[in-house]
């Protein structure tokens, strides 16, 4: 099993930046795929970005050029750097990992983009 603890959410003004962090309970080097998802109020959860153990990254079109996903082996954390945030990106952001062919989710962290 893997436990995940997210942090870094909060209130930010439109155009602002935030960095989300996800700390897994296992060595990040043993985890194959890691990603971030978000769920807006009243909507289904959607994929935002992912990174595999080899380092390849993938992004949803809506966040390309503004968000950066990064897995840091030294910190044993997964990060999501978010720039130029927009009000419609207000959501609960979740970390997900795939470990031994099973998906694990964090509890989520709230991001609110508002003036």
CSV table of C-alpha atoms in Angstrom, one decimal:
chain,number,residue,atom,x,y,z
A,1,UNK,CA,0.0,0.0,0.0
A,2,UNK,CA,0.9,3.6,-0.4
A,3,UNK,CA,-0.4,6.6,1.6
A,4,UNK,CA,-0.2,10.0,0.0
A,5,UNK,CA,-0.3,13.4,1.7
A,6,UNK,CA,-0.9,16.5,-0.4
A,7,UNK,CA,-0.3,20.0,0.7
A,8,UNK,CA,0.2,23.5,-0.8
A,9,UNK,CA,-3.3,24.4,-1.7
A,10,UNK,CA,-4.9,27.7,-0.8
A,11,UNK,CA,-6.4,30.9,-2.0
A,12,UNK,CA,-4.6,32.7,-4.9
A,13,UNK,CA,-5.6,35.6,-7.0
A,14,UNK,CA,-6.2,35.2,-10.8
A,15,UNK,CA,-2.8,35.1,-12.6
A,16,UNK,CA,-1.1,33.9,-9.5
A,17,UNK,CA,1.0,30.8,-8.7
A,18,UNK,CA,0.9,27.9,-6.3
A,19,UNK,CA,3.0,24.8,-5.8
A,20,UNK,CA,1.3,21.6,-4.7
A,21,UNK,CA,3.2,18.8,-3.0
A,22,UNK,CA,2.5,15.1,-2.7
A,23,UNK,CA,4.4,12.9,-0.2
A,24,UNK,CA,4.2,9.2,-0.7
A,25,UNK,CA,4.8,6.8,2.1
A,26,UNK,CA,7.1,4.7,-0.1
A,27,UNK,CA,10.3,5.4,-1.9
A,28,UNK,CA,9.3,7.4,-4.9
A,29,UNK,CA,11.8,5.4,-7.0
A,30,UNK,CA,9.6,2.3,-6.5
A,31,UNK,CA,6.6,4.1,-7.9
A,32,UNK,CA,6.0,3.8,-11.7
A,33,UNK,CA,3.5,6.5,-12.5
A,34,UNK,CA,2.5,9.6,-10.7
A,35,UNK,CA,0.0,12.3,-11.6
A,36,UNK,CA,-2.3,15.1,-10.6
A,37,UNK,CA,-6.0,15.3,-11.1
A,38,UNK,CA,-8.6,17.9,-10.1
A,39,UNK,CA,-12.3,18.0,-9.4
A,40,UNK,CA,-14.3,21.1,-9.8
A,41,UNK,CA,-17.6,21.5,-7.8
A,42,UNK,CA,-20.3,19.4,-9.4
A,43,UNK,CA,-18.0,17.9,-12.1
A,44,UNK,CA,-16.1,14.7,-12.6
A,45,UNK,CA,-12.5,14.4,-11.7
A,46,UNK,CA,-10.2,15.2,-14.6
A,47,UNK,CA,-6.6,14.4,-15.3
A,48,UNK,CA,-4.1,17.4,-15.2
A,49,UNK,CA,-0.6,16.0,-15.6
A,50,UNK,CA,1.5,12.9,-15.1
A,51,UNK,CA,5.1,11.8,-15.0
A,52,UNK,CA,6.5,8.3,-15.3
A,53,UNK,CA,9.6,6.8,-13.6
A,54,UNK,CA,11.7,7.5,-16.7
A,55,UNK,CA,10.9,11.2,-16.4
A,56,UNK,CA,8.5,11.7,-19.3
A,57,UNK,CA,5.8,14.2,-18.6
A,58,UNK,CA,2.4,14.7,-20.1
A,59,UNK,CA,-0.1,17.5,-19.6
A,60,UNK,CA,-3.7,18.2,-20.4
A,61,UNK,CA,-4.0,20.8,-23.1
A,62,UNK,CA,-5.7,23.3,-20.8
A,63,UNK,CA,-2.6,23.5,-18.6
A,64,UNK,CA,0.3,23.1,-21.1
A,65,UNK,CA,2.8,25.9,-20.8
A,66,UNK,CA,1.5,27.0,-17.4
A,67,UNK,CA,1.8,23.9,-15.1
A,68,UNK,CA,4.9,21.8,-14.5
A,69,UNK,CA,4.9,18.4,-12.9
A,70,UNK,CA,8.1,17.2,-11.2
A,71,UNK,CA,9.1,14.2,-9.2
A,72,UNK,CA,11.9,14.8,-6.8
A,73,UNK,CA,13.8,11.7,-5.7
A,74,UNK,CA,15.9,13.7,-3.2
A,75,UNK,CA,12.8,15.1,-1.5
A,76,UNK,CA,10.7,11.9,-2.2
A,77,UNK,CA,7.9,14.2,-3.3
A,78,UNK,CA,5.8,14.9,-6.4
A,79,UNK,CA,5.2,18.6,-7.2
A,80,UNK,CA,2.8,20.5,-9.4
A,81,UNK,CA,3.9,24.0,-10.1
A,82,UNK,CA,1.0,26.1,-11.3
A,83,UNK,CA,1.3,29.5,-12.9
A,84,UNK,CA,-1.2,31.9,-14.4
A,85,UNK,CA,-4.0,30.4,-12.5
A,86,UNK,CA,-7.6,31.1,-13.6
A,87,UNK,CA,-10.8,31.2,-11.6
A,88,UNK,CA,-12.2,28.2,-13.4
A,89,UNK,CA,-9.3,26.2,-12.1
A,90,UNK,CA,-10.7,26.3,-8.6
A,91,UNK,CA,-10.9,22.7,-7.6
A,92,UNK,CA,-9.8,20.0,-5.2
A,93,UNK,CA,-6.5,18.7,-6.6
A,94,UNK,CA,-5.6,15.1,-6.0
A,95,UNK,CA,-2.3,13.2,-6.3
A,96,UNK,CA,-2.5,9.7,-7.7
A,97,UNK,CA,0.2,7.0,-8.0
A,98,UNK,CA,0.4,3.6,-9.6
A,99,UNK,CA,2.3,1.1,-7.4
A,100,UNK,CA,2.4,-2.6,-8.3
A,101,UNK,CA,-0.4,-2.1,-10.8
A,102,UNK,CA,-2.7,-0.5,-8.3
A,103,UNK,CA,-3.8,3.1,-8.1
A,104,UNK,CA,-3.7,5.1,-4.9
A,105,UNK,CA,-5.2,8.5,-4.2
A,106,UNK,CA,-4.4,11.3,-1.8
A,107,UNK,CA,-7.1,13.1,0.2
A,108,UNK,CA,-6.9,16.2,-2.0
A,109,UNK,CA,-6.0,19.8,-1.4
A,110,UNK,CA,-8.3,22.7,-2.2
A,111,UNK,CA,-7.1,25.4,-4.6
A,112,UNK,CA,-9.3,28.5,-4.9
A,113,UNK,CA,-8.5,31.1,-7.5
A,114,UNK,CA,-10.4,34.3,-6.7
A,115,UNK,CA,-9.9,38.0,-6.3
